[in-house]
Amino acid sequence: MVAPVYLLLGPETGEKQERIKAIRNQIAKENGSTPEVHHYYPTDEGWEGQMYQNLTTVGFFASWQLVILSQVEMLGAKESKQLADFLKPLLAPKPAPYQATLILVSDETYLREGKVLQTTIPKNLTTMFYEMFDDRKEEWVGSYFHRHGITITPDGISTLLDMVENNTTELKIAANQLILFWQLEKRSTPVDGEAVETYMANTKEEDAFTLFPAIMARDLKGSIRILQQIFALGDSRTSFSLYSQLLFQFRKLLSIEELYHQTHSEKEAFLKAQVFGKNAGVYTPKDRTTYHKALSNYSLDQARQVLSCFEDADIPLKGAGDMSTTLWEQLLSTIILHNGKRIASPVFVTAASME
């Protein structure tokens, strides 16, 4: 029988999505109709009132409500306790009647502010979704291509895993694109590493808004690769536009860091972030994930140091000419490896040196 609440934790988004789909199908099977689905984030305006209303009233178009609350790691202690108190009667040995199911989702494995919520939900209703181990990822990719009648070489698998984010959702999207391309071209040869690299390089667009998350994740190798793709496809003004776009994001990061330091609330910091006195709030799920990771990887002092280092690079970058790519690679190395701190003898890092 479907439960009133499920807690899905961990960074593996693909399997979490499959679990949500299975819960939705179970509700439909038990009730004879598809549930109404409502999806909220802690940064949505008025999310609490709407969520609790969905959980306590019967919908107009379905007899069951399925409510999904993502990024629950952003809930404060007060919000978490309120939600835990709401759920306790539904989880009792003789539960109160309900016609709704709540799915709580987080990329984290532990709810720092929501400890009371995590302990309230029984372990049998809590599932941890870890990233796949390397050997499992390779097996998954090979099997997925095989099911579609296409062979991918070990080199092709390795290249695909190097170029795609480590979760089944991103892997499935990339694999489906490659499979479709192979089928349309009616190719009979195996998909090898060169084919994967060529296809992915021609279809994936990189810019400042894909580079910044890699920097925030402290992924130097990924950052360098994205940087090189940006310059490979750009024009003479690429360095100028890249700098201005990244500068805005670094300034937003510092605003978020300062607000979080004052309030200890990610939700408030994301909503009230400003750049030059103008609102620069974080609203989309993807951006929330990026800046949440940034708060974990860079302290307030480090964020200040990174911004200072980046601002100081303005004039050198503008005067670098043909050497701008080289200077950019050095700048990213200084930010990611040394938090923007200038060192006496910097270690020069390029994509080639990391092979």
PDB file of N, CA and C in Angstrom, residues 151-212:
ATOM      1  N   THR A 151      26.515  -1.382 -30.603  1.00  0.00           N
ATOM      2  CA  THR A 151      27.693  -1.729 -29.807  1.00  0.00           C
ATOM      3  C   THR A 151      28.513  -0.476 -29.535  1.00  0.00           C
ATOM      4  N   ILE A 152      28.946  -0.317 -28.309  1.00  0.00           N
ATOM      5  CA  ILE A 152      29.837   0.785 -27.954  1.00  0.00           C
ATOM      6  C   ILE A 152      31.110   0.188 -27.369  1.00  0.00           C
ATOM      7  N   THR A 153      32.254   0.647 -27.832  1.00  0.00           N
ATOM      8  CA  THR A 153      33.535   0.085 -27.403  1.00  0.00           C
ATOM      9  C   THR A 153      33.882   0.545 -25.989  1.00  0.00           C
ATOM     10  N   PRO A 154      34.794  -0.164 -25.303  1.00  0.00           N
ATOM     11  CA  PRO A 154      35.240   0.303 -23.980  1.00  0.00           C
ATOM     12  C   PRO A 154      35.771   1.729 -24.021  1.00  0.00           C
ATOM     13  N   ASP A 155      36.472   2.079 -25.108  1.00  0.00           N
ATOM     14  CA  ASP A 155      36.976   3.445 -25.262  1.00  0.00           C
ATOM     15  C   ASP A 155      35.821   4.435 -25.410  1.00  0.00           C
ATOM     16  N   GLY A 156      34.773   4.011 -26.116  1.00  0.00           N
ATOM     17  CA  GLY A 156      33.593   4.860 -26.272  1.00  0.00           C
ATOM     18  C   GLY A 156      32.885   5.087 -24.949  1.00  0.00           C
ATOM     19  N   ILE A 157      32.777   4.026 -24.144  1.00  0.00           N
ATOM     20  CA  ILE A 157      32.152   4.140 -22.821  1.00  0.00           C
ATOM     21  C   ILE A 157      32.951   5.091 -21.941  1.00  0.00           C
ATOM     22  N   SER A 158      34.274   4.913 -21.934  1.00  0.00           N
ATOM     23  CA  SER A 158      35.141   5.753 -21.103  1.00  0.00           C
ATOM     24  C   SER A 158      35.029   7.222 -21.494  1.00  0.00           C
ATOM     25  N   THR A 159      35.016   7.497 -22.795  1.00  0.00           N
ATOM     26  CA  THR A 159      34.918   8.876 -23.277  1.00  0.00           C
ATOM     27  C   THR A 159      33.576   9.489 -22.901  1.00  0.00           C
ATOM     28  N   LEU A 160      32.507   8.716 -23.057  1.00  0.00           N
ATOM     29  CA  LEU A 160      31.177   9.220 -22.714  1.00  0.00           C
ATOM     30  C   LEU A 160      31.090   9.558 -21.229  1.00  0.00           C
ATOM     31  N   LEU A 161      31.646   8.705 -20.379  1.00  0.00           N
ATOM     32  CA  LEU A 161      31.609   8.954 -18.936  1.00  0.00           C
ATOM     33  C   LEU A 161      32.446  10.162 -18.547  1.00  0.00           C
ATOM     34  N   ASP A 162      33.507  10.423 -19.304  1.00  0.00           N
ATOM     35  CA  ASP A 162      34.345  11.601 -19.041  1.00  0.00           C
ATOM     36  C   ASP A 162      33.617  12.894 -19.391  1.00  0.00           C
ATOM     37  N   MET A 163      32.706  12.824 -20.366  1.00  0.00           N
ATOM     38  CA  MET A 163      32.101  14.036 -20.897  1.00  0.00           C
ATOM     39  C   MET A 163      30.705  14.320 -20.366  1.00  0.00           C
ATOM     40  N   VAL A 164      30.149  13.394 -19.592  1.00  0.00           N
ATOM     41  CA  VAL A 164      28.773  13.546 -19.123  1.00  0.00           C
ATOM     42  C   VAL A 164      28.756  13.523 -17.604  1.00  0.00           C
ATOM     43  N   GLU A 165      27.834  14.302 -17.011  1.00  0.00           N
ATOM     44  CA  GLU A 165      27.709  14.336 -15.558  1.00  0.00           C
ATOM     45  C   GLU A 165      27.385  12.960 -15.005  1.00  0.00           C
ATOM     46  N   ASN A 166      27.832  12.731 -13.758  1.00  0.00           N
ATOM     47  CA  ASN A 166      27.756  11.408 -13.155  1.00  0.00           C
ATOM     48  C   ASN A 166      26.372  11.105 -12.571  1.00  0.00           C
ATOM     49  N   ASN A 167      25.367  10.995 -13.430  1.00  0.00           N
ATOM     50  CA  ASN A 167      24.074  10.479 -12.987  1.00  0.00           C
ATOM     51  C   ASN A 167      23.358   9.887 -14.191  1.00  0.00           C
ATOM     52  N   THR A 168      22.438   8.966 -13.930  1.00  0.00           N
ATOM     53  CA  THR A 168      21.816   8.214 -15.017  1.00  0.00           C
ATOM     54  C   THR A 168      20.943   9.085 -15.907  1.00  0.00           C
ATOM     55  N   THR A 169      20.408  10.176 -15.372  1.00  0.00           N
ATOM     56  CA  THR A 169      19.588  11.056 -16.202  1.00  0.00           C
ATOM     57  C   THR A 169      20.406  11.653 -17.337  1.00  0.00           C
ATOM     58  N   GLU A 170      21.555  12.250 -17.002  1.00  0.00           N
ATOM     59  CA  GLU A 170      22.414  12.857 -18.025  1.00  0.00           C
ATOM     60  C   GLU A 170      22.987  11.801 -18.958  1.00  0.00           C
ATOM     61  N   LEU A 171      23.367  10.645 -18.393  1.00  0.00           N
ATOM     62  CA  LEU A 171      23.911   9.572 -19.224  1.00  0.00           C
ATOM     63  C   LEU A 171      22.866   9.079 -20.224  1.00  0.00           C
ATOM     64  N   LYS A 172      21.625   8.945 -19.755  1.00  0.00           N
ATOM     65  CA  LYS A 172      20.565   8.450 -20.632  1.00  0.00           C
ATOM     66  C   LYS A 172      20.285   9.438 -21.760  1.00  0.00           C
ATOM     67  N   ILE A 173      20.279  10.740 -21.444  1.00  0.00           N
ATOM     68  CA  ILE A 173      20.044  11.753 -22.476  1.00  0.00           C
ATOM     69  C   ILE A 173      21.129  11.689 -23.549  1.00  0.00           C
ATOM     70  N   ALA A 174      22.400  11.656 -23.107  1.00  0.00           N
ATOM     71  CA  ALA A 174      23.514  11.605 -24.053  1.00  0.00           C
ATOM     72  C   ALA A 174      23.486  10.314 -24.860  1.00  0.00           C
ATOM     73  N   ALA A 175      23.211   9.190 -24.187  1.00  0.00           N
ATOM     74  CA  ALA A 175      23.172   7.900 -24.879  1.00  0.00           C
ATOM     75  C   ALA A 175      22.059   7.879 -25.920  1.00  0.00           C
ATOM     76  N   ASN A 176      20.886   8.389 -25.556  1.00  0.00           N
ATOM     77  CA  ASN A 176      19.765   8.415 -26.509  1.00  0.00           C
ATOM     78  C   ASN A 176      20.085   9.259 -27.738  1.00  0.00           C
ATOM     79  N   GLN A 177      20.784  10.386 -27.531  1.00  0.00           N
ATOM     80  CA  GLN A 177      21.163  11.235 -28.658  1.00  0.00           C
ATOM     81  C   GLN A 177      22.122  10.502 -29.596  1.00  0.00           C
ATOM     82  N   LEU A 178      23.103   9.827 -29.010  1.00  0.00           N
ATOM     83  CA  LEU A 178      24.066   9.070 -29.819  1.00  0.00           C
ATOM     84  C   LEU A 178      23.393   7.911 -30.550  1.00  0.00           C
ATOM     85  N   ILE A 179      22.518   7.204 -29.851  1.00  0.00           N
ATOM     86  CA  ILE A 179      21.810   6.066 -30.452  1.00  0.00           C
ATOM     87  C   ILE A 179      20.966   6.524 -31.631  1.00  0.00           C
ATOM     88  N   LEU A 180      20.225   7.631 -31.437  1.00  0.00           N
ATOM     89  CA  LEU A 180      19.393   8.151 -32.513  1.00  0.00           C
ATOM     90  C   LEU A 180      20.240   8.560 -33.709  1.00  0.00           C
ATOM     91  N   PHE A 181      21.362   9.230 -33.447  1.00  0.00           N
ATOM     92  CA  PHE A 181      22.268   9.640 -34.522  1.00  0.00           C
ATOM     93  C   PHE A 181      22.774   8.419 -35.288  1.00  0.00           C
ATOM     94  N   TRP A 182      23.164   7.377 -34.574  1.00  0.00           N
ATOM     95  CA  TRP A 182      23.685   6.147 -35.207  1.00  0.00           C
ATOM     96  C   TRP A 182      22.601   5.478 -36.051  1.00  0.00           C
ATOM     97  N   GLN A 183      21.360   5.486 -35.540  1.00  0.00           N
ATOM     98  CA  GLN A 183      20.269   4.850 -36.270  1.00  0.00           C
ATOM     99  C   GLN A 183      19.905   5.638 -37.521  1.00  0.00           C
ATOM    100  N   LEU A 184      19.851   6.963 -37.394  1.00  0.00           N
ATOM    101  CA  LEU A 184      19.513   7.797 -38.556  1.00  0.00           C
ATOM    102  C   LEU A 184      20.572   7.695 -39.654  1.00  0.00           C
ATOM    103  N   GLU A 185      21.831   7.585 -39.227  1.00  0.00           N
ATOM    104  CA  GLU A 185      22.932   7.471 -40.184  1.00  0.00           C
ATOM    105  C   GLU A 185      23.092   6.038 -40.694  1.00  0.00           C
ATOM    106  N   LYS A 186      22.323   5.113 -40.089  1.00  0.00           N
ATOM    107  CA  LYS A 186      22.375   3.683 -40.453  1.00  0.00           C
ATOM    108  C   LYS A 186      23.797   3.142 -40.395  1.00  0.00           C
ATOM    109  N   ARG A 187      24.476   3.504 -39.328  1.00  0.00           N
ATOM    110  CA  ARG A 187      25.849   3.042 -39.153  1.00  0.00           C
ATOM    111  C   ARG A 187      25.865   1.670 -38.509  1.00  0.00           C
ATOM    112  N   SER A 188      26.748   0.801 -39.002  1.00  0.00           N
ATOM    113  CA  SER A 188      26.857  -0.562 -38.475  1.00  0.00           C
ATOM    114  C   SER A 188      28.103  -0.750 -37.612  1.00  0.00           C
ATOM    115  N   THR A 189      29.014   0.212 -37.640  1.00  0.00           N
ATOM    116  CA  THR A 189      30.238   0.100 -36.851  1.00  0.00           C
ATOM    117  C   THR A 189      29.971   0.448 -35.392  1.00  0.00           C
ATOM    118  N   PRO A 190      30.789  -0.061 -34.472  1.00  0.00           N
ATOM    119  CA  PRO A 190      30.618   0.275 -33.056  1.00  0.00           C
ATOM    120  C   PRO A 190      30.864   1.760 -32.800  1.00  0.00           C
ATOM    121  N   VAL A 191      30.268   2.271 -31.756  1.00  0.00           N
ATOM    122  CA  VAL A 191      30.505   3.654 -31.321  1.00  0.00           C
ATOM    123  C   VAL A 191      31.809   3.654 -30.525  1.00  0.00           C
ATOM    124  N   ASP A 192      32.819   4.347 -31.047  1.00  0.00           N
ATOM    125  CA  ASP A 192      34.102   4.376 -30.353  1.00  0.00           C
ATOM    126  C   ASP A 192      34.329   5.739 -29.696  1.00  0.00           C
ATOM    127  N   GLY A 193      35.472   5.886 -29.018  1.00  0.00           N
ATOM    128  CA  GLY A 193      35.770   7.110 -28.288  1.00  0.00           C
ATOM    129  C   GLY A 193      35.819   8.332 -29.178  1.00  0.00           C
ATOM    130  N   GLU A 194      36.405   8.191 -30.366  1.00  0.00           N
ATOM    131  CA  GLU A 194      36.508   9.330 -31.283  1.00  0.00           C
ATOM    132  C   GLU A 194      35.127   9.793 -31.724  1.00  0.00           C
ATOM    133  N   ALA A 195      34.228   8.836 -31.991  1.00  0.00           N
ATOM    134  CA  ALA A 195      32.873   9.182 -32.420  1.00  0.00           C
ATOM    135  C   ALA A 195      32.123   9.911 -31.301  1.00  0.00           C
ATOM    136  N   VAL A 196      32.276   9.426 -30.072  1.00  0.00           N
ATOM    137  CA  VAL A 196      31.616  10.065 -28.933  1.00  0.00           C
ATOM    138  C   VAL A 196      32.120  11.495 -28.759  1.00  0.00           C
ATOM    139  N   GLU A 197      33.439  11.664 -28.789  1.00  0.00           N
ATOM    140  CA  GLU A 197      34.024  12.989 -28.577  1.00  0.00           C
ATOM    141  C   GLU A 197      33.606  13.961 -29.668  1.00  0.00           C
ATOM    142  N   THR A 198      33.612  13.490 -30.924  1.00  0.00           N
ATOM    143  CA  THR A 198      33.224  14.348 -32.042  1.00  0.00           C
ATOM    144  C   THR A 198      31.764  14.754 -31.938  1.00  0.00           C
ATOM    145  N   TYR A 199      30.890  13.792 -31.651  1.00  0.00           N
ATOM    146  CA  TYR A 199      29.459  14.081 -31.579  1.00  0.00           C
ATOM    147  C   TYR A 199      29.151  15.021 -30.418  1.00  0.00           C
ATOM    148  N   MET A 200      29.705  14.724 -29.241  1.00  0.00           N
ATOM    149  CA  MET A 200      29.409  15.534 -28.061  1.00  0.00           C
ATOM    150  C   MET A 200      29.943  16.954 -28.224  1.00  0.00           C
ATOM    151  N   ALA A 201      31.122  17.094 -28.826  1.00  0.00           N
ATOM    152  CA  ALA A 201      31.713  18.420 -29.013  1.00  0.00           C
ATOM    153  C   ALA A 201      30.876  19.267 -29.970  1.00  0.00           C
ATOM    154  N   ASN A 202      30.228  18.609 -30.932  1.00  0.00           N
ATOM    155  CA  ASN A 202      29.449  19.341 -31.926  1.00  0.00           C
ATOM    156  C   ASN A 202      28.030  19.646 -31.474  1.00  0.00           C
ATOM    157  N   THR A 203      27.568  18.957 -30.426  1.00  0.00           N
ATOM    158  CA  THR A 203      26.182  19.143 -30.001  1.00  0.00           C
ATOM    159  C   THR A 203      26.053  19.881 -28.678  1.00  0.00           C
ATOM    160  N   LYS A 204      27.093  19.860 -27.880  1.00  0.00           N
ATOM    161  CA  LYS A 204      27.003  20.495 -26.568  1.00  0.00           C
ATOM    162  C   LYS A 204      27.532  21.919 -26.625  1.00  0.00           C
ATOM    163  N   GLU A 205      26.697  22.870 -26.281  1.00  0.00           N
ATOM    164  CA  GLU A 205      27.106  24.260 -26.276  1.00  0.00           C
ATOM    165  C   GLU A 205      27.587  24.651 -24.877  1.00  0.00           C
ATOM    166  N   GLU A 206      28.776  25.188 -24.813  1.00  0.00           N
ATOM    167  CA  GLU A 206      29.345  25.617 -23.536  1.00  0.00           C
ATOM    168  C   GLU A 206      29.406  27.136 -23.494  1.00  0.00           C
ATOM    169  N   ASP A 207      29.199  27.690 -22.309  1.00  0.00           N
ATOM    170  CA  ASP A 207      29.290  29.127 -22.125  1.00  0.00           C
ATOM    171  C   ASP A 207      29.601  29.420 -20.665  1.00  0.00           C
ATOM    172  N   ALA A 208      29.521  30.681 -20.293  1.00  0.00           N
ATOM    173  CA  ALA A 208      29.835  31.067 -18.914  1.00  0.00           C
ATOM    174  C   ALA A 208      28.918  30.389 -17.915  1.00  0.00           C
ATOM    175  N   PHE A 209      27.708  30.046 -18.359  1.00  0.00           N
ATOM    176  CA  PHE A 209      26.721  29.489 -17.446  1.00  0.00           C
ATOM    177  C   PHE A 209      26.854  27.972 -17.303  1.00  0.00           C
ATOM    178  N   THR A 210      27.709  27.350 -18.104  1.00  0.00           N
ATOM    179  CA  THR A 210      28.090  25.948 -17.858  1.00  0.00           C
ATOM    180  C   THR A 210      29.467  25.888 -17.203  1.00  0.00           C
ATOM    181  N   LEU A 211      30.286  26.923 -17.440  1.00  0.00           N
ATOM    182  CA  LEU A 211      31.608  26.968 -16.822  1.00  0.00           C
ATOM    183  C   LEU A 211      31.515  27.274 -15.328  1.00  0.00           C
ATOM    184  N   PHE A 212      30.657  28.205 -14.943  1.00  0.00           N
ATOM    185  CA  PHE A 212      30.563  28.601 -13.531  1.00  0.00           C
ATOM    186  C   PHE A 212      30.220  27.431 -12.604  1.00  0.00           C
TER     187      PHE A 212
END
